[in-house]
Tab-separated table of C-alpha atoms in Angstrom:
chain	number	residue	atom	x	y	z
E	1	UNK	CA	-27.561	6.331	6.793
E	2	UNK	CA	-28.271	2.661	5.643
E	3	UNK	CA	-25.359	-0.054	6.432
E	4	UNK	CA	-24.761	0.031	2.323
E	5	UNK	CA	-24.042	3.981	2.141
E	6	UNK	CA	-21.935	3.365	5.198
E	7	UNK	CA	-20.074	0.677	3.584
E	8	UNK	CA	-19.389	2.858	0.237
E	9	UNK	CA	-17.794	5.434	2.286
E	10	UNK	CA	-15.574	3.986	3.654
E	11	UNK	CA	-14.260	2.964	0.002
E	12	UNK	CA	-12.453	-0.237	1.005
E	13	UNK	CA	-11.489	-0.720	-2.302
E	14	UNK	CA	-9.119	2.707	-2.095
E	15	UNK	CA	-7.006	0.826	0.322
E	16	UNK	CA	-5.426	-0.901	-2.591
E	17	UNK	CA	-3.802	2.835	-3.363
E	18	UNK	CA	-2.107	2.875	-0.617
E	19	UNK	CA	-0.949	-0.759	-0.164
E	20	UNK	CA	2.501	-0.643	-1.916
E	21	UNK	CA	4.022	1.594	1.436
E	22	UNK	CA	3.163	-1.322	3.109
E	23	UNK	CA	4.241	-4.291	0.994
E	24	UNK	CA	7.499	-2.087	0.257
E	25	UNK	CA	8.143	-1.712	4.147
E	26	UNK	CA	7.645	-5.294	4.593
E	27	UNK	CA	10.672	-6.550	1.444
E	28	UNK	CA	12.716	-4.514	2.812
E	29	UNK	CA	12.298	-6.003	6.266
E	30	UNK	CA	14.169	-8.651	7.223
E	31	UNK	CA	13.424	-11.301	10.071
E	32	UNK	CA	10.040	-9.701	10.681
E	33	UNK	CA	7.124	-11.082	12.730
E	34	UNK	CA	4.400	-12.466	9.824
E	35	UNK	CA	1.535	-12.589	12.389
E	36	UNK	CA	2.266	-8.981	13.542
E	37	UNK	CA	2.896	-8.492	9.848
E	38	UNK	CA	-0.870	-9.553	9.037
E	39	UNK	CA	-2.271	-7.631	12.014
E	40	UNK	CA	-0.543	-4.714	10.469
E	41	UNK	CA	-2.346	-5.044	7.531
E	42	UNK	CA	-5.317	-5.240	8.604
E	43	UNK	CA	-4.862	-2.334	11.355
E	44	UNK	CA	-3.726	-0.137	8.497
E	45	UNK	CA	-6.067	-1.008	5.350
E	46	UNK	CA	-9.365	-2.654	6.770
E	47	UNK	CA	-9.605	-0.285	9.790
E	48	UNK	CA	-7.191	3.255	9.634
E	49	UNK	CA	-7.384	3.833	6.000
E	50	UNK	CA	-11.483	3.574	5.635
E	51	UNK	CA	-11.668	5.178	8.569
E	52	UNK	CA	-9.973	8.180	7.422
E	53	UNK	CA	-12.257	7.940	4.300
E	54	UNK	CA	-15.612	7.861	6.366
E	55	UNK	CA	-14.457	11.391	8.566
E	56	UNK	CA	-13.429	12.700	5.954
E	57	UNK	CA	-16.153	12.119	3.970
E	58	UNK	CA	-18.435	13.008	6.690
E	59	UNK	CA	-17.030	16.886	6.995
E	60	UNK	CA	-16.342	17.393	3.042
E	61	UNK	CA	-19.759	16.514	1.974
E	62	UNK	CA	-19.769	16.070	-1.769
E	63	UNK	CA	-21.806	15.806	-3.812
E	64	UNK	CA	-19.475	15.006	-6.698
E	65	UNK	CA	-17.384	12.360	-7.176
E	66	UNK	CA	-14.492	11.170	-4.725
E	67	UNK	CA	-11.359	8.905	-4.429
E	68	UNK	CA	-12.833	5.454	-5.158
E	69	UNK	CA	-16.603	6.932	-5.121
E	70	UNK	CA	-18.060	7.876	-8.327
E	71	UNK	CA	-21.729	8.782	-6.579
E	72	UNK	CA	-21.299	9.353	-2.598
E	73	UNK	CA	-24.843	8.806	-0.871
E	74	UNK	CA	-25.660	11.672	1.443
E	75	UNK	CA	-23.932	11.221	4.761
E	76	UNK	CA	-24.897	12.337	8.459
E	77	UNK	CA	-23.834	11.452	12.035
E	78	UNK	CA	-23.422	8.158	11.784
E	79	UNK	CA	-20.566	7.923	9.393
E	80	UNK	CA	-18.642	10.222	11.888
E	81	UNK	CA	-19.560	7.641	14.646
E	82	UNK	CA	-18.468	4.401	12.403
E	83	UNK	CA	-15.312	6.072	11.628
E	84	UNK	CA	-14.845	6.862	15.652
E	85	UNK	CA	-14.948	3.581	16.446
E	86	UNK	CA	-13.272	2.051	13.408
E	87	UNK	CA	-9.771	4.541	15.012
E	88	UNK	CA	-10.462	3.570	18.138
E	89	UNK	CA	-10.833	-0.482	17.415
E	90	UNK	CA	-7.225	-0.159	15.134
E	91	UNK	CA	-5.610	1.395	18.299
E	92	UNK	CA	-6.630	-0.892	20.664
E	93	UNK	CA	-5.700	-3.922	18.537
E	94	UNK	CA	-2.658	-2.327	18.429
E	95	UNK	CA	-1.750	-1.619	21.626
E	96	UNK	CA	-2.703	-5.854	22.575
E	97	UNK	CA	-1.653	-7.462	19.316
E	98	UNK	CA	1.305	-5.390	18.116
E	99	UNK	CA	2.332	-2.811	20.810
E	100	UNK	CA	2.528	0.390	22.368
E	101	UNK	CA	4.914	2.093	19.828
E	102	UNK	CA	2.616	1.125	16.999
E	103	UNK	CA	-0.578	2.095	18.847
E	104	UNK	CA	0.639	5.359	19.258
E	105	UNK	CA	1.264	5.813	16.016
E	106	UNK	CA	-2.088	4.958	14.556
E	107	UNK	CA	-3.529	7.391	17.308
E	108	UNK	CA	-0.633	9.930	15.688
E	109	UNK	CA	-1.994	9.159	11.655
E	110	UNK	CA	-5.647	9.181	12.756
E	111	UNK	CA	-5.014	12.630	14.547
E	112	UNK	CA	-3.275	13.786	11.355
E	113	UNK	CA	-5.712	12.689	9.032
E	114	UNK	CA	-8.862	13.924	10.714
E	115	UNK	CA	-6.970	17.317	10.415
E	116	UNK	CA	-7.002	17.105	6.699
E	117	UNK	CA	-10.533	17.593	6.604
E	118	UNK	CA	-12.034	18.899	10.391
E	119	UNK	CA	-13.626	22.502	9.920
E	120	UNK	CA	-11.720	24.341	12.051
E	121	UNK	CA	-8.324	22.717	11.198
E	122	UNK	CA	-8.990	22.097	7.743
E	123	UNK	CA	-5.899	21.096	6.068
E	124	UNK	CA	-6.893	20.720	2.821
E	125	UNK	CA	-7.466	24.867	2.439
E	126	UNK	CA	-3.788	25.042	2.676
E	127	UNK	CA	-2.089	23.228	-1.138
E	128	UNK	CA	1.395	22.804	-0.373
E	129	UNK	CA	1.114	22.362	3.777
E	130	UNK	CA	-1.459	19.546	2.969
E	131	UNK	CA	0.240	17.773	0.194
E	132	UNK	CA	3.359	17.914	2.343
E	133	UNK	CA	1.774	16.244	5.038
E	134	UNK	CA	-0.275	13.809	3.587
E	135	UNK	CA	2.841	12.351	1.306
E	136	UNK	CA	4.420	12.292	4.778
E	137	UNK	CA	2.604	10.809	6.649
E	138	UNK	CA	1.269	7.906	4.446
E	139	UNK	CA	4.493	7.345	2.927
E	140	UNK	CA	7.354	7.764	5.359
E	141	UNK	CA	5.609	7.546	8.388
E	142	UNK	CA	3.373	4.588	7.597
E	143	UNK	CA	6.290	2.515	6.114
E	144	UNK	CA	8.752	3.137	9.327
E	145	UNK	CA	5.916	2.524	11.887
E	146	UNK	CA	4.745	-0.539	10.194
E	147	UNK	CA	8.889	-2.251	10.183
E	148	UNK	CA	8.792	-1.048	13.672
E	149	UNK	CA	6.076	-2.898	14.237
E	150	UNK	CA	7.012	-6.012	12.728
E	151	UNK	CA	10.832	-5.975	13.072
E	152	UNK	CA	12.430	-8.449	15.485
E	153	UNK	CA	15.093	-6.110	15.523
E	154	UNK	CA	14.503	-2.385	15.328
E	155	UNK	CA	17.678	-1.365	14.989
E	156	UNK	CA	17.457	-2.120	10.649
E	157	UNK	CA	15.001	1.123	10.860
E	158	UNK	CA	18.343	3.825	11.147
E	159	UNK	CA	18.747	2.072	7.433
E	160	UNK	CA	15.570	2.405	6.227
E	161	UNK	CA	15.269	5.957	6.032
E	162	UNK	CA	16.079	6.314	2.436
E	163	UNK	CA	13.112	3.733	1.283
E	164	UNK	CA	10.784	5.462	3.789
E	165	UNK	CA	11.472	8.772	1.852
E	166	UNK	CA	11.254	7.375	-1.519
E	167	UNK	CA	7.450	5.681	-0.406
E	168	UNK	CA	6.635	9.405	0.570
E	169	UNK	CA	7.685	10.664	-2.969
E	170	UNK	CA	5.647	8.297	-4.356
E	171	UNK	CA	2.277	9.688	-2.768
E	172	UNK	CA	3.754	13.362	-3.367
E	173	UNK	CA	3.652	12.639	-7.112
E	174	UNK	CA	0.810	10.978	-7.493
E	175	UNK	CA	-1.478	12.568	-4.504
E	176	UNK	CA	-2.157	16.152	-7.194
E	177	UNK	CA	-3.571	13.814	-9.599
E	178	UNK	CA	-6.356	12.377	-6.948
E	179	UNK	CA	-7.580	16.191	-7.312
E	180	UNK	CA	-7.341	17.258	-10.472
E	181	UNK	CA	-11.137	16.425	-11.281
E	182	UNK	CA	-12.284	17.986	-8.388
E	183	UNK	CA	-11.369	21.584	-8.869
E	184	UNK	CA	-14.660	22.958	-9.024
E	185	UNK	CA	-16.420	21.339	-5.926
E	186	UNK	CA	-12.752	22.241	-4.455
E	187	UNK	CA	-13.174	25.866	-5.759
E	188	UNK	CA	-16.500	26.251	-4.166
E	189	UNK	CA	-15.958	24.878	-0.432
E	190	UNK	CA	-13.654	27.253	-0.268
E	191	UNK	CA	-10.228	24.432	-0.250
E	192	UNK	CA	-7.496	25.518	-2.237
E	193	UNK	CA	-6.071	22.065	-3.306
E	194	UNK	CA	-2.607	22.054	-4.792
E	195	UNK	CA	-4.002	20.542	-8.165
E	196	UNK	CA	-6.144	23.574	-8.056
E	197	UNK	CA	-3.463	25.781	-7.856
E	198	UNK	CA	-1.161	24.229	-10.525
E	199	UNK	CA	-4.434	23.880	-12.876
E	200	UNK	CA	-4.739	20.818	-15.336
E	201	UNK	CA	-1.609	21.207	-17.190
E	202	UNK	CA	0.284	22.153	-14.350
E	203	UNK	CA	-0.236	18.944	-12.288
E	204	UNK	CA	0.355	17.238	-15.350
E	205	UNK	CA	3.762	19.119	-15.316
E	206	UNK	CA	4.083	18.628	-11.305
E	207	UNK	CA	3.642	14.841	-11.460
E	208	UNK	CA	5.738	14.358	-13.829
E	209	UNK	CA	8.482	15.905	-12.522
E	210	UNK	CA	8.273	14.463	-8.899
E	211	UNK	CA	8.043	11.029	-10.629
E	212	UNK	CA	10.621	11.528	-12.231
E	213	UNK	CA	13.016	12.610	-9.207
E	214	UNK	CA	11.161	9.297	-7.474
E	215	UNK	CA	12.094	6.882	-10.304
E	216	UNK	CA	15.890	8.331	-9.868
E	217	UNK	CA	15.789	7.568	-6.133
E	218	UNK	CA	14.924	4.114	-6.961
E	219	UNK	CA	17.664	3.819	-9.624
E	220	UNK	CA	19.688	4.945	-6.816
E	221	UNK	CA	18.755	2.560	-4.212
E	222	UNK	CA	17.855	-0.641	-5.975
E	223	UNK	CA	19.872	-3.304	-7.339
E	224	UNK	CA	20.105	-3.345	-11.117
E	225	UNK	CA	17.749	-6.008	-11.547
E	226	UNK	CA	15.141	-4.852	-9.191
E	227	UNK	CA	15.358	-1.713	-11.182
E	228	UNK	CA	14.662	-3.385	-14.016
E	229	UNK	CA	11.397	-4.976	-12.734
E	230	UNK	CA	10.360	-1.515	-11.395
E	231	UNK	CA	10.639	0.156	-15.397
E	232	UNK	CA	8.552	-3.316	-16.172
E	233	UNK	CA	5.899	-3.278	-13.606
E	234	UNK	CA	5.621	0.698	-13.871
E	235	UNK	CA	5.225	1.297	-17.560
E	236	UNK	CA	1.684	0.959	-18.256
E	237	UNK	CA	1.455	3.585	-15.529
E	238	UNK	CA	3.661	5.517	-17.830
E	239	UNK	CA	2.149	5.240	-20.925
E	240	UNK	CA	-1.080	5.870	-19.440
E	241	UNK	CA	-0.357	9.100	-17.939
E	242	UNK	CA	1.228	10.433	-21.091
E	243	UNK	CA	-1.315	9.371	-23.169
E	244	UNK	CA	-3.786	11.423	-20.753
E	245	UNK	CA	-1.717	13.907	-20.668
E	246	UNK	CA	-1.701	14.165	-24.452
E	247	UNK	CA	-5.701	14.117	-24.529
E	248	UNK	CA	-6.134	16.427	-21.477
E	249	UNK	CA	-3.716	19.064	-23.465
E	250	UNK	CA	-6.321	18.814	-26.122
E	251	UNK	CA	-9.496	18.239	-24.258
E	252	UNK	CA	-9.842	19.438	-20.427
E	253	UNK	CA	-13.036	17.643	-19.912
E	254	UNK	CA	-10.726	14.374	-19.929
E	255	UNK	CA	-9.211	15.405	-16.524
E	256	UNK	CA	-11.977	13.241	-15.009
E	257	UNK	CA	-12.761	10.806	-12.306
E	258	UNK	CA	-12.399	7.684	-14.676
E	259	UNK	CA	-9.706	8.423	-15.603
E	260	UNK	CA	-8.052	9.351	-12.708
E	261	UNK	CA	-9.247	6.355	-11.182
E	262	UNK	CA	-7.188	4.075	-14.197
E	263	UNK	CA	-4.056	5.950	-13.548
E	264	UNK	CA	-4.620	5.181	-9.445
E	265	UNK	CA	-5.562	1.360	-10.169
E	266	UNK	CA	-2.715	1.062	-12.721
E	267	UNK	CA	0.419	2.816	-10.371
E	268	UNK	CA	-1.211	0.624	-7.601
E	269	UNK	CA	-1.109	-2.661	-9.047
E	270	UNK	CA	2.241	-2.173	-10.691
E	271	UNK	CA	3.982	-1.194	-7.525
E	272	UNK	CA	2.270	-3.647	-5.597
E	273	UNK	CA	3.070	-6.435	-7.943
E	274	UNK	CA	6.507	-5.057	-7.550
E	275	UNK	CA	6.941	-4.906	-3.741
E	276	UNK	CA	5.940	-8.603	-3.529
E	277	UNK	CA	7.820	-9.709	-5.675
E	278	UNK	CA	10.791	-8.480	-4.135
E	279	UNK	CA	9.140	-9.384	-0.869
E	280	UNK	CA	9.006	-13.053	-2.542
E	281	UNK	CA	12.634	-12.828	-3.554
E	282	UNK	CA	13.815	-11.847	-0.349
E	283	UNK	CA	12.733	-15.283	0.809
């Protein structure tokens, strides 16, 4: 593979998907360490996150279109090599920079992930054990390991179990949608994907409701103002998704990667711009 198809796969950019677990962790941290904070960031979404992409890209092999990738290049060894050493660079910074708690958890979510997607685990076969686990693990188990990492004191985390849940509902109701375009390559390696097994309309239905129940938790556990900013900051998500809801009920061929990758960039940059501001407020 050329440094360039490397580089694609690991899909940098999809790192942005997965930021607002982290900038959410971080405002509702108080006290915390900002140079662990940034070594965090970078452990998580320049190192564990791509590196997740490149394995798994290495064992699913598509030939269609993926998470952040409209047209993967062909992969072989060498991806599976980067992505080695990518895990094994983001533990030992880690276990020097940050410490041995937090090192053992990237070594715990790199396990995890490769699982998702290893032939003779294979996760992803399984639609409700793998969306479980996924939503888990980069949602609750991402945001208490990173305030463990960057708390001064550890003992806020008993409190934070609520907001840790919540940042796993998040990835539970949007995580069907990532698949809903894929259902035939899906269909024909054999993975049974829970957007596959709801269909189109159903993980319409599906994400809608766990939304739903996640935009109640947030009633619930934000102050009246912040969750005021979070109905601001998350409508276009809204409208977006019913509106391609509304053409996808007419028109299946609109369950596609573009858009798919809107409703991604739009969620993303709405909670994000909502976490730091109430990261910025907490100040």
């Amino acid at each position: 593979m050329t440094p360039r198809a490397i580089l694609l796969h690991l899909r940098l950019p999809f790192s942005l998907f997965l930021m607002p677990v982290y900038w959410f962790a971080l405002s509702q941290s108080s006290h915390f360490d900002v140079t662990k904070a940034c070594w965090v960031f970078m452990i998580w979404h320049v190192l564990v996150y791509p590196a997740s992409n490149a394995y798994n890209s290495y064992f699913d092999k598509d030939e269609g279109s993926i998470g952040g990738l409209e047209k993967p290049p062909a992969v072989d060894k060498a991806l599976f090599s980067v992505a080695w050493a990518m895990d094994i660079l983001a533990i030992v910074l880690s276990y020097f920079f940050i410490g041995t708690v937090f090192a053992l958890a990237v070594l715990v979510y790199g396990l995890v992930s490769k699982s998702y997607s290893h032939t003779s685990i294979r996760l992803k076969k399984y639609p409700l054990l793998s969306w479980f686990i996924v939503g888990l693990f980069q949602g609750f188990f991402v945001y208490l390991s990173t305030q463990q990492a960057v708390l001064q004191e550890n003992s806020e985390l008993t409190n934070n179990l609520f907001p840790a849940i919540l940042s796993s509902m998040m990835l539970w109701a949007v995580y069907p949608m990532t698949q809903i375009y894929q259902h035939e390559e899906d269909a024909k390696r054999g993975d049974r994907t829970l957007s596959l097994l709801l269909g189109i309309r159903g993980t319409f239905f599906f994400t809608a409701s766990i939304y739903s129940l996640t935009a109640l938790g947030f009633w619930v556990y934000l102050p009246l103002q912040h969750f005021l900013l979070f109905i601001v900051l998350t409508a276009p998500t809204l409208v977006f998704f019913l509106n391609w809801f509304r053409k996808t009920w007419l028109d299946a061929s609109q369950a596609n990667f573009k858009n798919t990758m809107w409703l991604n960039l739009l969620a993303s940059f709405g909670l994000n711009a909502l976490f730091i501001t109430l990261l910025i407020l907490q100040k």
